[in-house]
Amino acid sequence: MAEAVVSTILDQLASLLREQVGGEVRLFLGVDEEVEKLTSNFQAIKSVLEDAECKQVKEKAVGDWLDKLKDVSYDIDDVLDEWNTAIQKLRIMEAENASNASNASNASKMVIKNLLLSGSSNGPTSLPTISIVGLGGIGKTTLAQQVFNDHEVTVHFDMKIWVCVSDPFDKIRIGKAILESIKKDAPTCNEFQTVLENIHESITDMKFLLVLDDVWTEDSSKWEQLKNCLKYGSKESRVLVTTRNRKVAEVMGSTNVIEVKMLSDDKCWSLFSQISFRGRNSEECQKLEDVGRRIVKKCKGLPLAIKTLAGLLCFKKTIEEWQSVLDSEMWELEEAEKKIFAPLLISYFYLPSELKRCFLYCAIFSKDYKISKDRLIKLWMAQDYLKPNQNKDMELIGKEYFEKLAMRSFFQDLTRDQGDGSIITCKMHDMVHDLAQYLIKNECFNFEVDDIGEFRLNSYYEKARHSMIVFKGKASFPMSIFFLNRLRSLVFDYHYSNEHTYIDTSKLFDHLTCLRTLHFGYKSIKDVPIGLNKLIHLRYLDISRNYGIKELSEVVCELYNLQTLNVDGCSNLKKLPEKIGKLIILRHLINNDTSLEYMPKGIERLTCLRTLCEVVVRGDKEACKFECLRNLNHLGGELRMTCSGGVDVGEINKAEFKNKTKLHSLCIQLSSLSWDVSNTNEEALEDFQPPPNLEQLDLWGYRGASRLSLNWMMSLTKLRKLYLYRWSGFE
């Protein structure tokens, strides 16, 4: 055992040396030789371990030494893992910072700010429009975001609205997006005139900032009606446009045009070296500088190109690898095929195969789609894209894949958790999305279906493997989807609509039997469809926010490959299937905001679970009790415990929470449990052994003795938040 732990540490140390992050480790510890010293010491220890493990049987001192070695080794392993995690996080944050600083200069930002914050318009138009013009990937959207999020700008305007326009210029979609940004409970309407009337009513005399990002249309008539409606706002309202085309700026009636120039040679090199030279010593940097500068020249002053290639070369250690990028024939493809952006293609080409397919899968999302990192990882997992590793959870492997793609600038606009800084959501630059769509060709599509005419799919799509269908308004369900019988992913979404379309599932499962991912969007089904069990390959089922569902039928339990079941927000869901224990490889049961009356006892068999948001225990024979959680030791994240009757507080320790080391937040509603007149309940709480790595603990409704000794609190060294709600009579 000791040898295994020492081997793990040597692997960790070798990884640090391989990645040549000695410089980064010094940032944390102030030492540069410790890694090599530790490696040398542990190699020496490993050489005598086999002999020591034989002698420990007869010699107690040797056994004691091995025990101490194991303890120290585990501690060092934890520290090394923290180093690696911190370095990984630093890399991503530095890439982000470089991205933000790439070309959105303070001078340009200040010019735009002054134009936005200046007094009311006295010019020929009552709606001043500022356009940011520049090549794709030059930083227009980044500059607009910096201005949009500026504190002074936020305080100045009554409302801020951001709409991604793209091509084509869909005036109804844009109008509805404006309306939904203004009013979260905006009325559902599909007539353009009705949309305009609602906007007019909402913005009259209000001081607003409207950003129209990525505008392509050169047809002024498409913009004119919206513009006339927006003139009813305050005279201090402003419109900010980003576009690649100066003619578009003219069509939009721009009062000011800010042209974003290409980066200067010095700024290009500064941005490139900041990312690509990270973790290298000065001697290495000097060897690579000449090739690096020639690569930068090929990027033509475009920040996106520089960041993408720098993110790639950060992982290339030799000058031969850098030279290979410089000499790549793919630089020539940009001229032959206008849809290809050579720096992005080169960066993609050098991705490992497992990262390539994960990246290409993202073409399923529409442009400017806000992608949830955790959801994306589960979608990758459902397609078997994550390379198995005996020592790591699939979710952790997925997180590493995501971070590698983010470090190479395939993802941008990262939003982070305010607590631990972990990434929550991201977007793809439109040029990155174009590349993914181009490379995956006819395998991955997203469609918009509206209520104007019949939507039909032609033979071009017959080889489609992954598809997202976005419903607009009261669109009819597209029956032609049944002919895409090779689909592995089918996602129904309502990205631009508050309305819903009920999905006809009567034939769905007869035709689409290859599905591995199925997502029924907001209010699209009233019940779990009959025939769902025909989808024998299904790994990911999302029926969240379908309020008509009251119980899950037993057919769900025949989905033996199911990894993720999402019933989040199914507020009328009262019952899970009794035979849920058959889903023995289920990893994620996402069940926030439901009305579950109890959890079936079979939950105790789901020992692969990583996510279980809420558990409702009950005293009935068929219901889950605390002891049913005993073996669910892979649970992580947050867990809430409530009771719907018949369970005593004294049973709380039967869950053996002490073994659930991955739980970070635990909420127990004590008030819903039974309290007797004896001291056993108080004793149970005093003897409570919580998950050791808790960061937040909520205990609701204590109704016991006025004095209680909770000495176990001292063991929670990572606890940041403690909530004791409604503790009646407690001193």
XYZ file of C-alpha atoms in Angstrom:
731
model
C 0.000 0.000 0.000
C 2.787 2.421 0.917
C 4.472 1.726 -2.419
C 1.266 2.607 -4.281
C 0.961 5.938 -2.464
C 4.620 6.789 -3.076
C 4.210 5.896 -6.768
C 1.264 8.280 -6.988
C 3.395 11.082 -5.543
C 6.213 10.364 -7.984
C 3.689 10.569 -10.827
C 2.466 13.932 -9.515
C 6.027 15.240 -9.232
C 6.914 13.954 -12.697
C 3.864 15.754 -14.039
C 5.043 19.002 -12.484
C 8.490 18.599 -14.003
C 7.113 17.571 -17.389
C 4.919 20.639 -17.571
C 7.939 22.787 -16.608
C 5.946 24.837 -14.174
C 8.775 25.469 -11.745
C 8.353 29.187 -12.277
C 4.655 28.986 -11.459
C 5.274 26.925 -8.327
C 7.620 29.653 -7.124
C 4.711 32.054 -7.319
C 3.029 30.060 -4.577
C 5.900 28.766 -2.458
C 8.990 30.831 -3.115
C 11.097 27.736 -3.842
C 12.349 26.366 -7.132
C 14.350 23.275 -6.182
C 11.792 21.614 -3.896
C 10.156 19.577 -6.657
C 13.450 17.981 -7.735
C 14.453 17.455 -4.098
C 11.159 15.730 -3.287
C 11.476 13.559 -6.385
C 14.977 12.466 -5.426
C 13.940 11.676 -1.842
C 10.882 9.682 -2.824
C 12.793 7.709 -5.443
C 15.266 6.759 -2.727
C 12.419 5.770 -0.414
C 10.745 3.687 -3.124
C 13.940 1.717 -3.690
C 13.827 0.326 -0.124
C 10.069 -0.030 0.205
C 9.780 -3.595 -1.045
C 12.294 -4.785 1.562
C 10.627 -2.716 4.301
C 7.164 -4.092 3.541
C 8.538 -7.629 3.947
C 10.230 -6.796 7.258
C 7.239 -5.029 8.816
C 5.662 -8.395 9.650
C 8.504 -9.212 12.083
C 9.811 -5.786 13.037
C 7.309 -3.405 14.647
C 9.575 -0.385 14.182
C 9.589 -0.912 10.426
C 5.797 -1.208 10.438
C 5.479 2.033 12.408
C 7.828 3.744 9.954
C 5.715 2.583 7.015
C 2.534 3.854 8.694
C 4.089 7.275 9.227
C 5.363 7.270 5.641
C 1.853 6.570 4.351
C 0.389 9.404 6.431
C 3.008 11.887 5.247
C 2.666 10.640 1.669
C -1.078 11.203 1.651
C -0.564 14.743 2.957
C 2.044 15.485 0.290
C -0.221 14.002 -2.371
C -2.974 16.413 -1.311
C -0.586 19.374 -1.436
C 0.703 18.415 -4.887
C -2.850 18.080 -6.145
C -3.593 21.561 -4.789
C -0.526 22.886 -6.645
C -1.664 21.325 -9.908
C -5.190 22.666 -9.423
C -3.932 26.160 -8.611
C -1.636 26.168 -11.645
C -4.446 24.976 -13.917
C -6.714 27.709 -12.559
C -3.963 30.305 -12.986
C -3.471 29.330 -16.615
C -7.137 29.789 -17.437
C -7.396 33.087 -15.559
C -4.270 34.438 -17.262
C -5.667 33.459 -20.650
C -8.897 35.251 -19.713
C -7.029 38.353 -18.595
C -5.008 38.330 -21.784
C -8.237 38.030 -23.733
C -9.805 40.976 -21.982
C -6.726 43.117 -22.421
C -6.021 42.075 -25.991
C -7.232 45.093 -27.942
C -9.917 46.786 -25.893
C -7.634 49.684 -25.077
C -8.492 52.140 -22.359
C -8.501 54.915 -24.944
C -11.224 53.263 -27.068
C -13.220 52.383 -23.989
C -13.082 55.949 -22.695
C -14.159 57.382 -26.063
C -17.205 55.099 -26.177
C -18.030 55.755 -22.515
C -17.980 59.481 -23.093
C -20.291 59.112 -26.083
C -22.699 56.995 -24.029
C -22.678 59.232 -20.968
C -22.819 62.589 -22.743
C -25.956 64.728 -22.482
C -29.141 64.407 -24.517
C -28.955 64.372 -28.289
C -29.090 67.650 -30.173
C -28.239 66.118 -33.535
C -30.430 65.175 -36.473
C -31.490 61.923 -34.827
C -33.077 61.448 -31.444
C -31.396 58.041 -31.015
C -27.595 58.351 -31.136
C -26.020 55.142 -32.453
C -22.347 54.305 -31.928
C -20.853 51.544 -34.086
C -17.712 49.551 -33.313
C -16.278 48.310 -36.619
C -13.450 45.836 -37.190
C -12.396 42.465 -38.569
C -13.696 39.216 -37.089
C -11.693 38.222 -34.011
C -10.260 41.694 -33.450
C -12.030 42.334 -30.132
C -15.202 44.303 -30.942
C -17.462 42.293 -28.641
C -14.866 42.355 -25.854
C -14.712 46.146 -26.065
C -18.517 46.414 -26.056
C -18.723 44.090 -23.031
C -16.204 46.156 -21.085
C -18.241 49.300 -21.690
C -21.558 47.517 -21.027
C -20.308 46.209 -17.654
C -18.653 49.466 -16.575
C -19.988 50.715 -13.225
C -20.544 54.308 -14.388
C -22.463 53.082 -17.433
C -24.597 50.761 -15.298
C -25.500 53.561 -12.894
C -26.210 56.048 -15.686
C -28.874 54.047 -17.547
C -32.264 52.921 -16.267
C -31.964 49.690 -18.220
C -29.306 47.853 -20.234
C -30.158 45.434 -23.036
C -27.774 43.096 -24.883
C -28.905 41.260 -28.028
C -26.762 39.021 -30.237
C -28.065 39.711 -33.759
C -25.906 37.621 -36.151
C -27.114 36.679 -39.609
C -29.916 36.827 -40.688
C -31.386 39.973 -39.116
C -34.604 38.514 -37.656
C -36.567 41.575 -36.539
C -39.192 39.567 -34.616
C -36.567 37.607 -32.676
C -34.570 40.766 -31.960
C -37.688 42.647 -30.870
C -38.732 39.819 -28.545
C -35.195 39.584 -27.129
C -35.304 43.328 -26.360
C -38.709 42.967 -24.725
C -37.667 39.961 -22.632
C -34.565 41.830 -21.409
C -36.746 44.728 -20.280
C -39.561 42.664 -18.747
C -38.809 39.244 -17.309
C -42.530 38.456 -17.429
C -42.952 39.809 -20.957
C -46.232 38.814 -22.641
C -45.959 36.130 -25.295
C -46.569 37.606 -28.731
C -45.443 36.755 -32.246
C -46.885 39.621 -34.277
C -44.121 42.151 -34.910
C -46.469 45.098 -34.454
C -47.548 43.762 -31.049
C -43.906 43.361 -30.055
C -43.201 46.968 -31.068
C -46.181 48.223 -29.076
C -44.950 46.406 -25.965
C -41.430 47.808 -26.399
C -42.863 51.296 -26.914
C -44.863 51.002 -23.698
C -41.867 49.688 -21.721
C -39.229 52.227 -22.782
C -41.209 55.468 -22.977
C -39.127 58.194 -21.290
C -36.706 55.542 -19.967
C -32.950 55.981 -20.369
C -31.706 52.747 -21.942
C -28.550 51.336 -23.494
C -29.140 48.802 -26.269
C -26.191 46.765 -27.573
C -26.718 45.005 -30.900
C -23.800 42.612 -31.231
C -22.595 41.156 -34.537
C -24.875 42.933 -37.020
C -24.570 41.911 -40.695
C -27.583 43.288 -42.566
C -27.128 46.068 -45.114
C -30.898 46.457 -45.548
C -31.923 49.623 -43.699
C -35.636 48.738 -43.844
C -35.110 45.827 -41.440
C -33.760 48.185 -38.777
C -35.967 51.200 -39.412
C -39.147 49.964 -37.687
C -37.289 48.962 -34.541
C -35.368 52.223 -34.531
C -38.540 54.314 -34.816
C -40.033 52.451 -31.874
C -36.902 52.987 -29.747
C -37.051 56.780 -30.257
C -39.750 56.989 -27.593
C -37.136 56.448 -24.917
C -35.291 59.233 -23.137
C -33.140 61.585 -25.219
C -30.138 60.206 -23.306
C -30.713 56.651 -24.558
C -28.015 55.114 -26.740
C -27.553 52.219 -29.183
C -24.159 50.501 -29.443
C -23.538 48.287 -32.497
C -20.701 45.876 -33.306
C -20.139 44.898 -36.938
C -17.402 43.790 -39.319
C -18.725 46.006 -42.117
C -18.516 49.808 -42.237
C -21.482 49.900 -44.617
C -23.616 48.239 -41.915
C -22.657 51.090 -39.577
C -23.920 53.560 -42.183
C -27.169 51.621 -42.675
C -27.753 51.670 -38.908
C -27.556 55.477 -39.011
C -24.460 55.653 -36.828
C -23.665 59.045 -35.377
C -20.188 57.856 -34.391
C -17.997 55.047 -35.729
C -15.152 53.604 -33.658
C -12.827 51.518 -35.803
C -10.887 48.846 -33.932
C -7.460 48.642 -35.524
C -5.264 45.585 -35.703
C -2.806 45.211 -32.845
C 0.610 46.766 -33.244
C 3.576 44.388 -33.562
C 4.631 45.124 -29.980
C 1.153 44.432 -28.585
C 0.870 41.269 -30.674
C 4.127 39.955 -29.282
C 3.251 40.965 -25.729
C -0.076 39.112 -25.885
C 1.453 36.054 -27.554
C 4.428 35.729 -25.203
C 2.283 36.275 -22.105
C 0.378 33.082 -22.915
C 2.828 30.877 -24.845
C 5.906 31.459 -22.639
C 4.118 30.819 -19.368
C 6.192 28.530 -17.128
C 9.359 28.659 -19.270
C 12.748 29.964 -18.209
C 14.490 32.801 -20.055
C 16.821 30.468 -21.976
C 13.897 28.533 -23.458
C 12.087 31.743 -24.350
C 15.114 33.038 -26.253
C 15.332 29.819 -28.295
C 11.671 30.024 -29.266
C 11.415 33.779 -29.835
C 12.405 33.890 -33.510
C 9.914 31.197 -34.573
C 7.310 32.738 -32.275
C 7.615 36.177 -33.870
C 7.193 34.672 -37.350
C 4.043 32.867 -36.212
C 2.709 36.126 -34.768
C 3.273 37.850 -38.132
C 0.921 35.336 -39.742
C -1.827 36.294 -37.278
C -2.169 39.715 -38.957
C -2.768 41.612 -35.725
C -5.939 39.701 -34.761
C -6.215 38.996 -31.014
C -8.343 35.850 -31.444
C -5.740 34.320 -33.762
C -2.900 35.211 -31.401
C -4.640 33.885 -28.287
C -5.657 30.643 -29.970
C -2.191 29.819 -31.284
C -0.480 30.975 -28.095
C -2.793 28.667 -26.132
C -1.708 25.815 -28.407
C 2.024 26.575 -28.256
C 1.928 26.887 -24.481
C 1.822 23.064 -24.494
C 4.463 22.582 -27.200
C 7.882 22.186 -25.590
C 10.370 21.930 -28.464
C 11.415 24.307 -31.210
C 10.599 21.546 -33.738
C 6.968 21.566 -32.603
C 6.802 25.349 -32.947
C 8.403 25.156 -36.400
C 5.776 22.593 -37.417
C 3.028 25.121 -36.623
C 4.829 27.835 -38.590
C 5.250 25.565 -41.637
C 1.720 24.146 -41.564
C 0.009 23.933 -44.965
C -3.210 25.027 -43.283
C -2.128 28.670 -43.504
C -2.819 28.363 -47.248
C -6.351 27.013 -46.783
C -7.636 30.374 -45.569
C -7.314 31.812 -49.062
C -8.892 28.797 -50.776
C -11.819 28.418 -48.373
C -13.181 31.659 -46.941
C -15.056 29.872 -44.137
C -11.765 28.686 -42.629
C -9.800 30.856 -40.210
C -6.317 29.327 -40.422
C -5.074 30.000 -36.846
C -8.197 28.348 -35.409
C -7.898 25.406 -37.791
C -4.245 24.865 -36.875
C -5.059 24.981 -33.172
C -7.861 22.459 -33.746
C -5.591 20.190 -35.810
C -3.150 19.825 -32.905
C -5.834 18.904 -30.362
C -5.815 15.311 -29.053
C -8.563 13.239 -30.691
C -10.673 13.166 -27.530
C -10.683 16.985 -27.365
C -11.493 17.305 -31.061
C -14.777 15.453 -30.777
C -15.704 17.316 -27.588
C -15.118 20.624 -29.363
C -17.043 19.632 -32.490
C -20.038 18.547 -30.418
C -20.465 22.195 -29.385
C -21.744 22.949 -32.896
C -25.095 21.664 -31.599
C -25.581 24.996 -29.811
C -26.660 28.147 -31.613
C -24.365 31.177 -31.815
C -24.070 33.217 -28.618
C -25.646 30.351 -26.644
C -24.729 30.409 -22.967
C -23.349 26.921 -22.346
C -23.408 25.419 -18.852
C -20.060 23.736 -18.183
C -21.546 20.972 -16.006
C -24.294 20.253 -18.516
C -21.794 20.133 -21.380
C -19.641 17.613 -19.504
C -22.685 15.389 -18.948
C -23.520 15.629 -22.664
C -19.963 14.614 -23.574
C -20.183 11.734 -21.130
C -23.445 10.554 -22.707
C -21.667 10.271 -26.071
C -18.736 8.313 -24.547
C -16.338 11.127 -25.450
C -14.504 11.070 -22.124
C -11.498 8.763 -22.062
C -11.829 6.454 -19.008
C -9.252 6.605 -16.241
C -9.358 4.211 -13.285
C -8.148 6.854 -10.850
C -10.439 9.728 -11.890
C -14.164 10.297 -12.041
C -15.518 10.890 -15.534
C -16.763 14.289 -14.372
C -13.235 15.322 -13.404
C -11.897 14.148 -16.763
C -14.624 16.196 -18.457
C -13.646 19.231 -16.400
C -10.024 18.827 -17.516
C -11.114 18.587 -21.161
C -13.198 21.743 -20.764
C -10.332 23.656 -19.171
C -7.916 22.615 -21.914
C -10.314 23.912 -24.557
C -10.827 27.123 -22.571
C -7.059 27.639 -22.281
C -6.823 27.416 -26.055
C -9.538 30.112 -26.412
C -12.152 27.778 -27.897
C -14.451 29.055 -25.144
C -14.845 32.668 -24.022
C -17.073 34.905 -21.858
C -16.478 32.628 -18.893
C -18.682 33.275 -15.849
C -17.331 32.103 -12.511
C -18.591 31.062 -9.115
C -18.034 33.917 -6.668
C -16.955 31.447 -4.002
C -14.326 29.125 -5.476
C -13.816 30.798 -8.852
C -14.817 27.694 -10.828
C -16.271 28.213 -14.304
C -20.071 28.030 -14.508
C -20.901 29.036 -18.098
C -19.168 29.983 -21.324
C -19.848 30.993 -24.909
C -18.115 30.371 -28.226
C -16.808 33.171 -30.412
C -18.854 33.206 -33.612
C -15.744 32.401 -35.684
C -14.977 29.442 -33.425
C -18.578 28.285 -33.819
C -18.277 28.656 -37.610
C -15.187 26.434 -37.559
C -16.932 23.727 -35.522
C -19.952 23.809 -37.829
C -17.716 23.692 -40.918
C -15.658 20.736 -39.695
C -18.529 18.584 -38.474
C -20.366 19.294 -41.746
C -23.751 17.558 -41.900
C -23.572 15.686 -38.597
C -24.568 18.448 -36.205
C -27.300 21.060 -36.640
C -29.428 23.499 -34.738
C -32.743 24.557 -36.243
C -35.195 27.318 -35.451
C -38.838 26.378 -35.955
C -41.443 29.146 -36.028
C -45.191 29.334 -36.569
C -44.832 30.647 -40.113
C -45.241 27.824 -42.612
C -44.345 24.146 -42.279
C -40.823 23.162 -41.292
C -39.406 20.354 -43.410
C -36.004 18.669 -43.400
C -34.551 17.548 -46.718
C -32.165 14.704 -47.535
C -29.121 16.879 -46.753
C -29.741 16.240 -43.059
C -30.251 12.476 -43.247
C -26.823 11.740 -41.746
C -27.329 14.088 -38.802
C -26.154 12.704 -35.472
C -26.810 15.635 -33.128
C -29.522 18.281 -33.314
C -31.005 21.099 -31.255
C -34.441 22.372 -32.253
C -35.309 25.852 -31.001
C -39.024 26.640 -30.975
C -40.165 30.210 -31.609
C -43.662 31.236 -30.631
C -46.408 28.655 -31.054
C -44.468 26.618 -33.560
C -45.778 23.238 -34.640
C -43.763 20.142 -33.899
C -41.709 19.254 -37.035
C -42.830 15.739 -37.973
C -39.966 15.439 -40.471
C -37.583 15.015 -37.518
C -38.654 11.353 -37.437
C -36.652 10.702 -40.596
C -33.373 11.563 -38.858
C -33.135 8.020 -37.549
C -29.382 8.203 -36.915
C -29.681 10.933 -34.302
C -27.722 10.399 -31.094
C -28.604 13.759 -29.510
C -31.956 15.523 -29.673
C -32.447 18.708 -27.682
C -35.684 20.718 -27.722
C -35.159 24.280 -26.551
C -37.032 27.577 -26.207
C -34.108 29.937 -26.293
C -36.034 32.867 -27.762
C -39.550 32.168 -26.554
C -41.651 32.192 -23.415
C -44.253 30.056 -25.145
C -44.209 26.323 -25.515
C -44.913 23.631 -28.076
C -46.149 20.239 -26.942
C -44.056 17.547 -28.563
C -45.717 14.661 -30.358
C -43.943 11.615 -28.933
C -46.284 8.993 -30.404
C -43.817 8.074 -33.173
C -40.642 9.537 -31.734
C -39.307 6.372 -30.138
C -40.208 4.104 -33.043
C -37.825 6.003 -35.307
C -35.097 7.602 -33.166
C -33.840 4.472 -31.418
C -30.155 5.494 -31.473
C -30.620 8.424 -29.083
C -28.114 8.772 -26.264
C -29.202 12.277 -25.280
C -32.803 13.484 -25.079
C -33.865 16.845 -23.676
C -37.530 17.813 -23.558
C -37.514 21.570 -22.996
C -39.739 23.857 -20.953
C -43.380 22.683 -20.806
C -42.985 20.504 -23.916
C -44.474 17.298 -22.460
C -47.295 16.647 -19.994
C -46.156 13.194 -18.913
C -43.281 10.778 -19.347
C -43.883 9.368 -22.829
C -44.933 5.769 -23.381
C -42.293 3.891 -25.325
C -39.354 5.726 -23.768
C -37.899 2.335 -22.799
C -37.232 1.660 -26.499
C -34.276 4.036 -26.247
C -31.904 1.370 -24.963
C -28.826 3.548 -25.602
C -30.149 6.561 -23.683
C -27.668 7.989 -21.190
C -28.947 11.530 -20.658
C -32.617 12.383 -20.073
C -33.620 15.957 -19.238
C -37.315 16.653 -18.596
C -36.720 19.690 -16.384
C -39.335 22.473 -16.024
C -42.168 20.323 -17.366
C -44.756 21.317 -14.794
C -47.436 18.865 -15.944
C -45.470 15.798 -14.864
C -46.774 14.420 -11.552
C -44.940 11.110 -11.427
C -42.283 9.249 -13.365
C -43.547 6.012 -14.834
C -41.709 2.736 -14.371
C -40.553 2.772 -18.023
C -37.752 5.103 -16.934
C -36.315 2.218 -14.893
C -35.716 0.239 -18.085
C -33.174 2.791 -19.308
C -30.283 0.709 -18.008
C -27.570 2.942 -19.500
C -28.954 6.133 -17.966
C -26.254 8.325 -16.399
C -28.147 11.612 -15.937
C -31.804 12.129 -15.026
C -32.808 15.785 -14.710
C -36.243 16.566 -13.214
C -35.193 20.005 -11.993
C -38.102 22.431 -11.632
C -40.824 19.812 -12.198
C -42.781 21.511 -9.437
C -45.736 19.093 -9.519
C -43.642 15.925 -9.507
C -44.661 13.921 -6.423
C -43.385 10.444 -7.092
C -40.331 8.706 -8.508
C -40.647 5.126 -9.824
C -40.477 2.425 -7.145
C -37.964 0.404 -9.178
C -35.508 3.273 -9.562
C -32.905 1.005 -7.966
C -32.554 -0.713 -11.351
C -30.682 2.348 -12.670
C -27.467 1.133 -11.080
C -25.117 3.263 -13.228
C -27.059 6.512 -12.687
C -24.581 9.237 -11.695
C -26.720 12.380 -11.550
C -30.274 12.706 -10.241
C -30.991 16.435 -10.424
C -34.200 17.064 -8.476
C -34.333 20.645 -7.201
C -37.737 22.341 -6.830
C -40.005 19.302 -7.024
C -42.894 18.205 -4.767
C -41.591 14.711 -4.027
C -43.438 13.130 -1.106
C -40.706 10.568 -0.479
C -37.754 8.846 -2.134
C -38.210 5.166 -3.027
C -36.180 2.740 -0.963
C -34.422 1.550 -4.121
C -32.328 4.713 -4.023
C -29.944 2.787 -1.748
C -28.780 0.745 -4.757
C -27.643 3.810 -6.713
C -24.083 3.729 -5.395
C -22.693 5.468 -8.509
C -24.592 8.684 -7.733
C -22.469 11.842 -7.793
C -25.403 14.264 -7.698
C -28.547 13.982 -5.594
C -29.987 17.387 -4.790
C -32.744 16.507 -2.316
C -33.716 13.408 -0.337
C -37.160 13.115 1.250
C -37.177 10.377 3.902
C -40.316 8.772 5.305
C -41.139 6.001 7.761
C -43.116 3.826 5.324
C -41.881 0.382 4.350
C -41.373 1.344 0.686
C -39.765 4.712 1.430
C -36.153 5.764 1.815
C -34.835 6.356 5.345
C -31.516 7.768 6.511
C -29.886 4.346 6.401
C -30.574 4.133 2.649
C -27.840 6.738 2.139
C -25.217 4.656 3.916
C -23.433 3.473 0.768
C -23.930 6.555 -1.422
C -20.412 7.750 -0.695
C -19.679 9.332 -4.084
C -22.256 12.077 -3.524
C -20.800 15.530 -4.088
C -21.899 19.150 -4.259
C -25.056 19.977 -2.317
C -27.564 17.740 -0.520
C -30.808 18.683 1.241
C -32.561 16.300 3.652
C -36.239 16.606 4.572
C -38.814 14.243 6.069
C -42.482 13.712 5.282
C -43.218 11.763 8.468
C -42.366 8.760 10.610
C -38.588 9.200 10.908
C -36.878 9.979 14.208
C -34.028 12.462 14.654
C -32.079 9.680 16.321
C -31.705 7.907 12.968
C -29.666 10.707 11.426
C -26.315 8.988 11.959
C -27.437 5.887 10.066
C -26.713 7.804 6.856
C -22.990 7.710 7.759
C -22.382 11.211 6.456
C -18.784 11.003 7.685
C -17.936 8.859 4.625
C -19.308 11.363 2.114
C -16.076 13.279 1.648
C -17.135 14.993 -1.590
C -20.190 16.748 -0.136
C -19.585 20.494 0.184
C -23.024 21.627 1.357
C -25.539 19.840 3.590
C -28.962 21.056 4.688
C -31.052 19.015 7.156
C -34.565 20.123 8.089
C -34.705 18.858 11.666
C -38.195 20.289 12.198
C -39.670 17.728 9.794
C -38.297 14.846 11.894
C -39.929 13.250 14.935
C -38.769 14.365 18.403
C -39.422 12.277 21.521
C -39.194 13.289 25.169
C -36.018 11.311 25.887
C -32.460 12.511 25.400
C -31.774 10.214 22.439
C -32.419 12.938 19.872
C -30.014 15.360 21.536
C -27.464 12.579 21.834
C -27.811 11.829 18.125
C -27.057 15.455 17.263
C -24.212 15.657 19.748
C -22.712 12.502 18.224
C -23.379 13.638 14.651
C -20.465 12.917 12.311
C -20.869 15.283 9.336
C -19.119 15.084 5.951
C -15.539 16.177 6.741
C -15.126 18.605 3.836
C -18.292 20.642 4.314
C -18.116 24.309 3.354
C -21.742 25.035 4.279
C -24.045 23.443 6.865
C -27.714 24.338 7.377
C -29.664 22.879 10.309
C -33.337 23.886 10.363
C -35.829 23.752 13.196
C -34.145 22.250 16.272
C -36.790 21.494 18.942
C -34.822 19.681 21.627
C -33.149 20.625 24.910
C -32.109 24.198 25.594
C -28.462 23.209 25.816
C -26.591 21.180 23.258
C -22.912 20.371 22.849
C -21.860 20.353 19.195
C -18.156 19.628 19.601
C -18.010 17.998 16.176
C -18.162 21.498 14.663
C -14.462 21.848 15.466
C -13.645 19.088 12.969
C -15.123 21.047 10.039
C -11.952 22.908 9.104
C -13.286 23.965 5.679
C -16.625 25.293 6.931
C -17.333 28.827 5.667
C -21.071 29.143 6.318
C -23.182 27.836 9.201
C -26.933 28.483 9.332
C -29.015 27.535 12.375
C -32.624 28.395 11.493
C -35.525 28.420 13.960
C -33.877 26.767 16.932
C -36.697 27.144 19.457
C -35.718 27.327 23.123
C -32.022 26.892 22.408
C -29.599 28.917 24.505
